[in-house]
Amino acid sequence: MVTYIENEPTSSKAIVALRRSVGWNGMESCYNNPLMVSYYHIACYDDKKLIGYVDTVSNGVTDAYIQDLVVDPAYQGQGVGTELMNRIISILKEKKILWISVMYEEKLQDFYKRFGFFQMLSGAMQTYEME
């Protein structure tokens, strides 16, 4: 059974393993540092296994940045990433955040466009969110 848990502590080891499963670096120094805190994050589990994660950083007033959106390769194409994006965008809107930015890999451009993101700079996309 897939469950989504919002803004609750998530195992740094599980996040690092999930990042590595898609070929990213683990960012252990970031996720093991108690001073590094996200603005809002959502973890997705299948039973007790972390299968998806989205994390944002923000000034808490106008801007937010999607720092991580990662889905276990075995669960890609099953709507987990879409659900995580829909949930995080909805939450950021509720918090009156106006701008959401994300860095992306070229192959993910179409995915982010579905949520209204557009290219602003070379290699970056962001969207403007109305209240």
mmCIF file with all atom_site columns, N, CA and C in Angstrom, residues 40-78:
data_model
loop_
_atom_site.group_PDB
_atom_site.id
_atom_site.type_symbol
_atom_site.label_atom_id
_atom_site.label_alt_id
_atom_site.label_comp_id
_atom_site.label_asym_id
_atom_site.label_entity_id
_atom_site.label_seq_id
_atom_site.pdbx_PDB_ins_code
_atom_site.Cartn_x
_atom_site.Cartn_y
_atom_site.Cartn_z
_atom_site.occupancy
_atom_site.B_iso_or_equiv
_atom_site.pdbx_formal_charge
_atom_site.auth_seq_id
_atom_site.auth_comp_id
_atom_site.auth_asym_id
_atom_site.auth_atom_id
_atom_site.pdbx_PDB_model_num
ATOM 1   N N  . TYR A 1 40 ? 9.468  22.323 3.160   1.00 0.00 ? 40 TYR A N  1
ATOM 2   C CA . TYR A 1 40 ? 8.376  21.354 3.185   1.00 0.00 ? 40 TYR A CA 1
ATOM 3   C C  . TYR A 1 40 ? 8.806  20.158 2.351   1.00 0.00 ? 40 TYR A C  1
ATOM 4   N N  . HIS A 1 41 ? 8.510  18.974 2.815   1.00 0.00 ? 41 HIS A N  1
ATOM 5   C CA . HIS A 1 41 ? 8.843  17.777 2.051   1.00 0.00 ? 41 HIS A CA 1
ATOM 6   C C  . HIS A 1 41 ? 7.743  16.735 2.201   1.00 0.00 ? 41 HIS A C  1
ATOM 7   N N  . ILE A 1 42 ? 7.688  15.854 1.224   1.00 0.00 ? 42 ILE A N  1
ATOM 8   C CA . ILE A 1 42 ? 6.713  14.763 1.218   1.00 0.00 ? 42 ILE A CA 1
ATOM 9   C C  . ILE A 1 42 ? 7.455  13.484 0.873   1.00 0.00 ? 42 ILE A C  1
ATOM 10  N N  . ALA A 1 43 ? 7.241  12.471 1.672   1.00 0.00 ? 43 ALA A N  1
ATOM 11  C CA . ALA A 1 43 ? 7.834  11.155 1.431   1.00 0.00 ? 43 ALA A CA 1
ATOM 12  C C  . ALA A 1 43 ? 6.726  10.200 1.012   1.00 0.00 ? 43 ALA A C  1
ATOM 13  N N  . CYS A 1 44 ? 7.032  9.322  0.086   1.00 0.00 ? 44 CYS A N  1
ATOM 14  C CA . CYS A 1 44 ? 6.083  8.312  -0.371  1.00 0.00 ? 44 CYS A CA 1
ATOM 15  C C  . CYS A 1 44 ? 6.664  6.937  -0.066  1.00 0.00 ? 44 CYS A C  1
ATOM 16  N N  . TYR A 1 45 ? 5.867  6.117  0.584   1.00 0.00 ? 45 TYR A N  1
ATOM 17  C CA . TYR A 1 45 ? 6.308  4.791  0.997   1.00 0.00 ? 45 TYR A CA 1
ATOM 18  C C  . TYR A 1 45 ? 5.421  3.712  0.395   1.00 0.00 ? 45 TYR A C  1
ATOM 19  N N  . ASP A 1 46 ? 6.041  2.586  0.076   1.00 0.00 ? 46 ASP A N  1
ATOM 20  C CA . ASP A 1 46 ? 5.322  1.352  -0.216  1.00 0.00 ? 46 ASP A CA 1
ATOM 21  C C  . ASP A 1 46 ? 5.650  0.455  0.960   1.00 0.00 ? 46 ASP A C  1
ATOM 22  N N  . ASP A 1 47 ? 4.669  0.263  1.816   1.00 0.00 ? 47 ASP A N  1
ATOM 23  C CA . ASP A 1 47 ? 4.865  -0.368 3.115   1.00 0.00 ? 47 ASP A CA 1
ATOM 24  C C  . ASP A 1 47 ? 5.866  0.496  3.876   1.00 0.00 ? 47 ASP A C  1
ATOM 25  N N  . LYS A 1 48 ? 7.061  0.006  4.175   1.00 0.00 ? 48 LYS A N  1
ATOM 26  C CA . LYS A 1 48 ? 8.038  0.807  4.915   1.00 0.00 ? 48 LYS A CA 1
ATOM 27  C C  . LYS A 1 48 ? 9.189  1.278  4.035   1.00 0.00 ? 48 LYS A C  1
ATOM 28  N N  . LYS A 1 49 ? 9.131  0.977  2.739   1.00 0.00 ? 49 LYS A N  1
ATOM 29  C CA . LYS A 1 49 ? 10.209 1.349  1.820   1.00 0.00 ? 49 LYS A CA 1
ATOM 30  C C  . LYS A 1 49 ? 9.933  2.732  1.223   1.00 0.00 ? 49 LYS A C  1
ATOM 31  N N  . LEU A 1 50 ? 10.919 3.629  1.333   1.00 0.00 ? 50 LEU A N  1
ATOM 32  C CA . LEU A 1 50 ? 10.812 4.943  0.720   1.00 0.00 ? 50 LEU A CA 1
ATOM 33  C C  . LEU A 1 50 ? 10.935 4.779  -0.793  1.00 0.00 ? 50 LEU A C  1
ATOM 34  N N  . ILE A 1 51 ? 9.881  5.161  -1.525  1.00 0.00 ? 51 ILE A N  1
ATOM 35  C CA . ILE A 1 51 ? 9.887  4.994  -2.981  1.00 0.00 ? 51 ILE A CA 1
ATOM 36  C C  . ILE A 1 51 ? 9.829  6.321  -3.732  1.00 0.00 ? 51 ILE A C  1
ATOM 37  N N  . GLY A 1 52 ? 9.530  7.403  -3.016  1.00 0.00 ? 52 GLY A N  1
ATOM 38  C CA . GLY A 1 52 ? 9.468  8.714  -3.647  1.00 0.00 ? 52 GLY A CA 1
ATOM 39  C C  . GLY A 1 52 ? 9.654  9.807  -2.618  1.00 0.00 ? 52 GLY A C  1
ATOM 40  N N  . TYR A 1 53 ? 10.205 10.925 -3.076  1.00 0.00 ? 53 TYR A N  1
ATOM 41  C CA . TYR A 1 53 ? 10.487 12.009 -2.141  1.00 0.00 ? 53 TYR A CA 1
ATOM 42  C C  . TYR A 1 53 ? 10.557 13.322 -2.903  1.00 0.00 ? 53 TYR A C  1
ATOM 43  N N  . VAL A 1 54 ? 9.931  14.346 -2.360  1.00 0.00 ? 54 VAL A N  1
ATOM 44  C CA . VAL A 1 54 ? 10.067 15.698 -2.898  1.00 0.00 ? 54 VAL A CA 1
ATOM 45  C C  . VAL A 1 54 ? 10.396 16.612 -1.724  1.00 0.00 ? 54 VAL A C  1
ATOM 46  N N  . ASP A 1 55 ? 11.359 17.498 -1.951  1.00 0.00 ? 55 ASP A N  1
ATOM 47  C CA . ASP A 1 55 ? 11.831 18.387 -0.901  1.00 0.00 ? 55 ASP A CA 1
ATOM 48  C C  . ASP A 1 55 ? 11.942 19.794 -1.462  1.00 0.00 ? 55 ASP A C  1
ATOM 49  N N  . THR A 1 56 ? 11.561 20.781 -0.659  1.00 0.00 ? 56 THR A N  1
ATOM 50  C CA . THR A 1 56 ? 11.663 22.171 -1.082  1.00 0.00 ? 56 THR A CA 1
ATOM 51  C C  . THR A 1 56 ? 12.429 22.989 -0.048  1.00 0.00 ? 56 THR A C  1
ATOM 52  N N  . VAL A 1 57 ? 13.061 24.031 -0.528  1.00 0.00 ? 57 VAL A N  1
ATOM 53  C CA . VAL A 1 57 ? 13.640 25.051 0.328   1.00 0.00 ? 57 VAL A CA 1
ATOM 54  C C  . VAL A 1 57 ? 12.954 26.358 -0.060  1.00 0.00 ? 57 VAL A C  1
ATOM 55  N N  . SER A 1 58 ? 12.867 27.281 0.887   1.00 0.00 ? 58 SER A N  1
ATOM 56  C CA . SER A 1 58 ? 12.112 28.503 0.610   1.00 0.00 ? 58 SER A CA 1
ATOM 57  C C  . SER A 1 58 ? 12.503 29.599 1.576   1.00 0.00 ? 58 SER A C  1
ATOM 58  N N  . ASN A 1 59 ? 12.237 30.836 1.139   1.00 0.00 ? 59 ASN A N  1
ATOM 59  C CA . ASN A 1 59 ? 12.359 31.952 2.060   1.00 0.00 ? 59 ASN A CA 1
ATOM 60  C C  . ASN A 1 59 ? 11.085 32.061 2.906   1.00 0.00 ? 59 ASN A C  1
ATOM 61  N N  . GLY A 1 60 ? 10.082 31.244 2.607   1.00 0.00 ? 60 GLY A N  1
ATOM 62  C CA . GLY A 1 60 ? 8.845  31.215 3.374   1.00 0.00 ? 60 GLY A CA 1
ATOM 63  C C  . GLY A 1 60 ? 7.909  32.379 3.091   1.00 0.00 ? 60 GLY A C  1
ATOM 64  N N  . VAL A 1 61 ? 8.267  33.207 2.116   1.00 0.00 ? 61 VAL A N  1
ATOM 65  C CA . VAL A 1 61 ? 7.451  34.381 1.833   1.00 0.00 ? 61 VAL A CA 1
ATOM 66  C C  . VAL A 1 61 ? 6.991  34.399 0.374   1.00 0.00 ? 61 VAL A C  1
ATOM 67  N N  . THR A 1 62 ? 7.934  34.370 -0.554  1.00 0.00 ? 62 THR A N  1
ATOM 68  C CA . THR A 1 62 ? 7.575  34.510 -1.964  1.00 0.00 ? 62 THR A CA 1
ATOM 69  C C  . THR A 1 62 ? 8.072  33.377 -2.851  1.00 0.00 ? 62 THR A C  1
ATOM 70  N N  . ASP A 1 63 ? 9.231  32.796 -2.522  1.00 0.00 ? 63 ASP A N  1
ATOM 71  C CA . ASP A 1 63 ? 9.889  31.861 -3.427  1.00 0.00 ? 63 ASP A CA 1
ATOM 72  C C  . ASP A 1 63 ? 10.103 30.497 -2.777  1.00 0.00 ? 63 ASP A C  1
ATOM 73  N N  . ALA A 1 64 ? 10.014 29.463 -3.612  1.00 0.00 ? 64 ALA A N  1
ATOM 74  C CA . ALA A 1 64 ? 10.372 28.115 -3.177  1.00 0.00 ? 64 ALA A CA 1
ATOM 75  C C  . ALA A 1 64 ? 11.123 27.446 -4.322  1.00 0.00 ? 64 ALA A C  1
ATOM 76  N N  . TYR A 1 65 ? 11.981 26.519 -3.941  1.00 0.00 ? 65 TYR A N  1
ATOM 77  C CA . TYR A 1 65 ? 12.783 25.781 -4.907  1.00 0.00 ? 65 TYR A CA 1
ATOM 78  C C  . TYR A 1 65 ? 12.613 24.298 -4.624  1.00 0.00 ? 65 TYR A C  1
ATOM 79  N N  . ILE A 1 66 ? 12.228 23.548 -5.642  1.00 0.00 ? 66 ILE A N  1
ATOM 80  C CA . ILE A 1 66 ? 12.131 22.100 -5.500  1.00 0.00 ? 66 ILE A CA 1
ATOM 81  C C  . ILE A 1 66 ? 13.550 21.558 -5.587  1.00 0.00 ? 66 ILE A C  1
ATOM 82  N N  . GLN A 1 67 ? 14.055 21.169 -4.449  1.00 0.00 ? 67 GLN A N  1
ATOM 83  C CA . GLN A 1 67 ? 15.437 20.705 -4.353  1.00 0.00 ? 67 GLN A CA 1
ATOM 84  C C  . GLN A 1 67 ? 15.570 19.277 -4.845  1.00 0.00 ? 67 GLN A C  1
ATOM 85  N N  . ASP A 1 68 ? 14.624 18.448 -4.528  1.00 0.00 ? 68 ASP A N  1
ATOM 86  C CA . ASP A 1 68 ? 14.645 17.044 -4.930  1.00 0.00 ? 68 ASP A CA 1
ATOM 87  C C  . ASP A 1 68 ? 13.248 16.595 -5.311  1.00 0.00 ? 68 ASP A C  1
ATOM 88  N N  . LEU A 1 69 ? 13.144 15.891 -6.401  1.00 0.00 ? 69 LEU A N  1
ATOM 89  C CA . LEU A 1 69 ? 11.969 15.090 -6.726  1.00 0.00 ? 69 LEU A CA 1
ATOM 90  C C  . LEU A 1 69 ? 12.554 13.806 -7.277  1.00 0.00 ? 69 LEU A C  1
ATOM 91  N N  . VAL A 1 70 ? 12.398 12.732 -6.531  1.00 0.00 ? 70 VAL A N  1
ATOM 92  C CA . VAL A 1 70 ? 13.024 11.471 -6.928  1.00 0.00 ? 70 VAL A CA 1
ATOM 93  C C  . VAL A 1 70 ? 12.056 10.326 -6.668  1.00 0.00 ? 70 VAL A C  1
ATOM 94  N N  . VAL A 1 71 ? 12.000 9.400  -7.619  1.00 0.00 ? 71 VAL A N  1
ATOM 95  C CA . VAL A 1 71 ? 11.138 8.226  -7.518  1.00 0.00 ? 71 VAL A CA 1
ATOM 96  C C  . VAL A 1 71 ? 11.988 6.994  -7.826  1.00 0.00 ? 71 VAL A C  1
ATOM 97  N N  . ASP A 1 72 ? 11.865 5.992  -6.985  1.00 0.00 ? 72 ASP A N  1
ATOM 98  C CA . ASP A 1 72 ? 12.568 4.720  -7.177  1.00 0.00 ? 72 ASP A CA 1
ATOM 99  C C  . ASP A 1 72 ? 12.306 4.221  -8.602  1.00 0.00 ? 72 ASP A C  1
ATOM 100 N N  . PRO A 1 73 ? 13.345 3.791  -9.320  1.00 0.00 ? 73 PRO A N  1
ATOM 101 C CA . PRO A 1 73 ? 13.155 3.328  -10.703 1.00 0.00 ? 73 PRO A CA 1
ATOM 102 C C  . PRO A 1 73 ? 12.069 2.264  -10.857 1.00 0.00 ? 73 PRO A C  1
ATOM 103 N N  . ALA A 1 74 ? 11.885 1.394  -9.875  1.00 0.00 ? 74 ALA A N  1
ATOM 104 C CA . ALA A 1 74 ? 10.859 0.345  -9.966  1.00 0.00 ? 74 ALA A CA 1
ATOM 105 C C  . ALA A 1 74 ? 9.451  0.917  -9.910  1.00 0.00 ? 74 ALA A C  1
ATOM 106 N N  . TYR A 1 75 ? 9.297  2.172  -9.486  1.00 0.00 ? 75 TYR A N  1
ATOM 107 C CA . TYR A 1 75 ? 7.979  2.794  -9.342  1.00 0.00 ? 75 TYR A CA 1
ATOM 108 C C  . TYR A 1 75 ? 7.755  3.937  -10.330 1.00 0.00 ? 75 TYR A C  1
ATOM 109 N N  . GLN A 1 76 ? 8.735  4.201  -11.175 1.00 0.00 ? 76 GLN A N  1
ATOM 110 C CA . GLN A 1 76 ? 8.576  5.270  -12.155 1.00 0.00 ? 76 GLN A CA 1
ATOM 111 C C  . GLN A 1 76 ? 7.507  4.881  -13.168 1.00 0.00 ? 76 GLN A C  1
ATOM 112 N N  . GLY A 1 77 ? 6.759  5.874  -13.633 1.00 0.00 ? 77 GLY A N  1
ATOM 113 C CA . GLY A 1 77 ? 5.690  5.639  -14.598 1.00 0.00 ? 77 GLY A CA 1
ATOM 114 C C  . GLY A 1 77 ? 4.406  5.153  -13.971 1.00 0.00 ? 77 GLY A C  1
ATOM 115 N N  . GLN A 1 78 ? 4.326  5.173  -12.638 1.00 0.00 ? 78 GLN A N  1
ATOM 116 C CA . GLN A 1 78 ? 3.122  4.712  -11.942 1.00 0.00 ? 78 GLN A CA 1
ATOM 117 C C  . GLN A 1 78 ? 2.373  5.845  -11.245 1.00 0.00 ? 78 GLN A C  1
#
